[in-house]
């Protein structure tokens, strides 16, 4: 099982947002799951993909 971990900057690029906005999402508990390693936050690419999949809107009424 090969895991790919992204830095906050890399994760923000994937999500098309800024590292600062991603940090704010972390503080509010709104973003994808992350791993805290000392002062660094890492994101598993699968957690990002899963978070995006759960935010998918299938129709304008959703």
JSON list of C-alpha atoms in Angstrom, two decimals:
[
{"chain": "A", "resi": 1, "resn": "UNK", "atom": "CA", "xyz": [0.00, 0.00, 0.00]},
{"chain": "A", "resi": 2, "resn": "UNK", "atom": "CA", "xyz": [1.80, 3.10, -1.26]},
{"chain": "A", "resi": 3, "resn": "UNK", "atom": "CA", "xyz": [0.72, 6.36, 0.38]},
{"chain": "A", "resi": 4, "resn": "UNK", "atom": "CA", "xyz": [1.47, 9.78, -1.00]},
{"chain": "A", "resi": 5, "resn": "UNK", "atom": "CA", "xyz": [1.55, 12.60, 1.50]},
{"chain": "A", "resi": 6, "resn": "UNK", "atom": "CA", "xyz": [1.33, 16.23, 0.46]},
{"chain": "A", "resi": 7, "resn": "UNK", "atom": "CA", "xyz": [2.48, 19.35, 2.23]},
{"chain": "A", "resi": 8, "resn": "UNK", "atom": "CA", "xyz": [-0.03, 22.12, 2.91]},
{"chain": "A", "resi": 9, "resn": "UNK", "atom": "CA", "xyz": [1.24, 23.98, -0.15]},
{"chain": "A", "resi": 10, "resn": "UNK", "atom": "CA", "xyz": [0.89, 20.92, -2.39]},
{"chain": "A", "resi": 11, "resn": "UNK", "atom": "CA", "xyz": [-2.56, 20.08, -1.00]},
{"chain": "A", "resi": 12, "resn": "UNK", "atom": "CA", "xyz": [-3.68, 23.67, -1.56]},
{"chain": "A", "resi": 13, "resn": "UNK", "atom": "CA", "xyz": [-2.57, 23.41, -5.20]},
{"chain": "A", "resi": 14, "resn": "UNK", "atom": "CA", "xyz": [-4.62, 20.23, -5.67]},
{"chain": "A", "resi": 15, "resn": "UNK", "atom": "CA", "xyz": [-7.64, 21.92, -4.08]},
{"chain": "A", "resi": 16, "resn": "UNK", "atom": "CA", "xyz": [-7.05, 25.14, -6.05]},
{"chain": "A", "resi": 17, "resn": "UNK", "atom": "CA", "xyz": [-6.92, 27.29, -2.95]},
{"chain": "A", "resi": 18, "resn": "UNK", "atom": "CA", "xyz": [-4.22, 29.02, -0.92]},
{"chain": "A", "resi": 19, "resn": "UNK", "atom": "CA", "xyz": [-2.20, 27.48, 1.92]},
{"chain": "A", "resi": 20, "resn": "UNK", "atom": "CA", "xyz": [-3.70, 30.14, 4.22]},
{"chain": "A", "resi": 21, "resn": "UNK", "atom": "CA", "xyz": [-7.26, 29.21, 3.27]},
{"chain": "A", "resi": 22, "resn": "UNK", "atom": "CA", "xyz": [-6.44, 25.52, 3.81]},
{"chain": "A", "resi": 23, "resn": "UNK", "atom": "CA", "xyz": [-5.04, 26.38, 7.27]},
{"chain": "A", "resi": 24, "resn": "UNK", "atom": "CA", "xyz": [-8.27, 28.24, 8.09]},
{"chain": "A", "resi": 25, "resn": "UNK", "atom": "CA", "xyz": [-10.29, 25.22, 6.95]},
{"chain": "A", "resi": 26, "resn": "UNK", "atom": "CA", "xyz": [-8.18, 23.03, 9.29]},
{"chain": "A", "resi": 27, "resn": "UNK", "atom": "CA", "xyz": [-8.89, 25.30, 12.25]},
{"chain": "A", "resi": 28, "resn": "UNK", "atom": "CA", "xyz": [-12.64, 25.23, 11.53]},
{"chain": "A", "resi": 29, "resn": "UNK", "atom": "CA", "xyz": [-12.65, 21.44, 10.97]},
{"chain": "A", "resi": 30, "resn": "UNK", "atom": "CA", "xyz": [-13.98, 21.90, 7.43]},
{"chain": "A", "resi": 31, "resn": "UNK", "atom": "CA", "xyz": [-11.19, 20.59, 5.23]},
{"chain": "A", "resi": 32, "resn": "UNK", "atom": "CA", "xyz": [-9.85, 17.16, 4.39]},
{"chain": "A", "resi": 33, "resn": "UNK", "atom": "CA", "xyz": [-8.29, 14.98, 7.10]},
{"chain": "A", "resi": 34, "resn": "UNK", "atom": "CA", "xyz": [-4.65, 15.73, 7.86]},
{"chain": "A", "resi": 35, "resn": "UNK", "atom": "CA", "xyz": [-1.77, 14.35, 9.88]},
{"chain": "A", "resi": 36, "resn": "UNK", "atom": "CA", "xyz": [-0.03, 16.64, 12.34]},
{"chain": "A", "resi": 37, "resn": "UNK", "atom": "CA", "xyz": [3.69, 15.89, 12.55]},
{"chain": "A", "resi": 38, "resn": "UNK", "atom": "CA", "xyz": [5.25, 18.33, 15.03]},
{"chain": "A", "resi": 39, "resn": "UNK", "atom": "CA", "xyz": [4.62, 21.73, 13.41]},
{"chain": "A", "resi": 40, "resn": "UNK", "atom": "CA", "xyz": [3.95, 20.31, 9.94]},
{"chain": "A", "resi": 41, "resn": "UNK", "atom": "CA", "xyz": [0.62, 19.16, 8.51]},
{"chain": "A", "resi": 42, "resn": "UNK", "atom": "CA", "xyz": [0.55, 16.42, 5.89]},
{"chain": "A", "resi": 43, "resn": "UNK", "atom": "CA", "xyz": [-2.34, 15.32, 3.70]},
{"chain": "A", "resi": 44, "resn": "UNK", "atom": "CA", "xyz": [-2.83, 11.83, 2.30]},
{"chain": "A", "resi": 45, "resn": "UNK", "atom": "CA", "xyz": [-3.85, 12.26, -1.34]},
{"chain": "A", "resi": 46, "resn": "UNK", "atom": "CA", "xyz": [-6.58, 9.64, -0.79]},
{"chain": "A", "resi": 47, "resn": "UNK", "atom": "CA", "xyz": [-8.10, 11.74, 2.01]},
{"chain": "A", "resi": 48, "resn": "UNK", "atom": "CA", "xyz": [-8.17, 14.76, -0.30]},
{"chain": "A", "resi": 49, "resn": "UNK", "atom": "CA", "xyz": [-9.84, 12.75, -3.07]},
{"chain": "A", "resi": 50, "resn": "UNK", "atom": "CA", "xyz": [-12.37, 11.30, -0.61]},
{"chain": "A", "resi": 51, "resn": "UNK", "atom": "CA", "xyz": [-13.17, 14.76, 0.79]},
{"chain": "A", "resi": 52, "resn": "UNK", "atom": "CA", "xyz": [-13.71, 16.09, -2.74]},
{"chain": "A", "resi": 53, "resn": "UNK", "atom": "CA", "xyz": [-15.91, 13.12, -3.68]},
{"chain": "A", "resi": 54, "resn": "UNK", "atom": "CA", "xyz": [-18.16, 13.76, -0.68]},
{"chain": "A", "resi": 55, "resn": "UNK", "atom": "CA", "xyz": [-18.57, 17.40, -1.73]},
{"chain": "A", "resi": 56, "resn": "UNK", "atom": "CA", "xyz": [-19.67, 16.45, -5.25]},
{"chain": "A", "resi": 57, "resn": "UNK", "atom": "CA", "xyz": [-23.01, 17.97, -6.28]},
{"chain": "A", "resi": 58, "resn": "UNK", "atom": "CA", "xyz": [-25.06, 15.90, -8.70]},
{"chain": "A", "resi": 59, "resn": "UNK", "atom": "CA", "xyz": [-27.75, 18.47, -9.51]},
{"chain": "A", "resi": 60, "resn": "UNK", "atom": "CA", "xyz": [-28.49, 22.14, -8.98]},
{"chain": "A", "resi": 61, "resn": "UNK", "atom": "CA", "xyz": [-31.05, 21.18, -6.29]},
{"chain": "A", "resi": 62, "resn": "UNK", "atom": "CA", "xyz": [-28.41, 19.54, -4.03]}
]
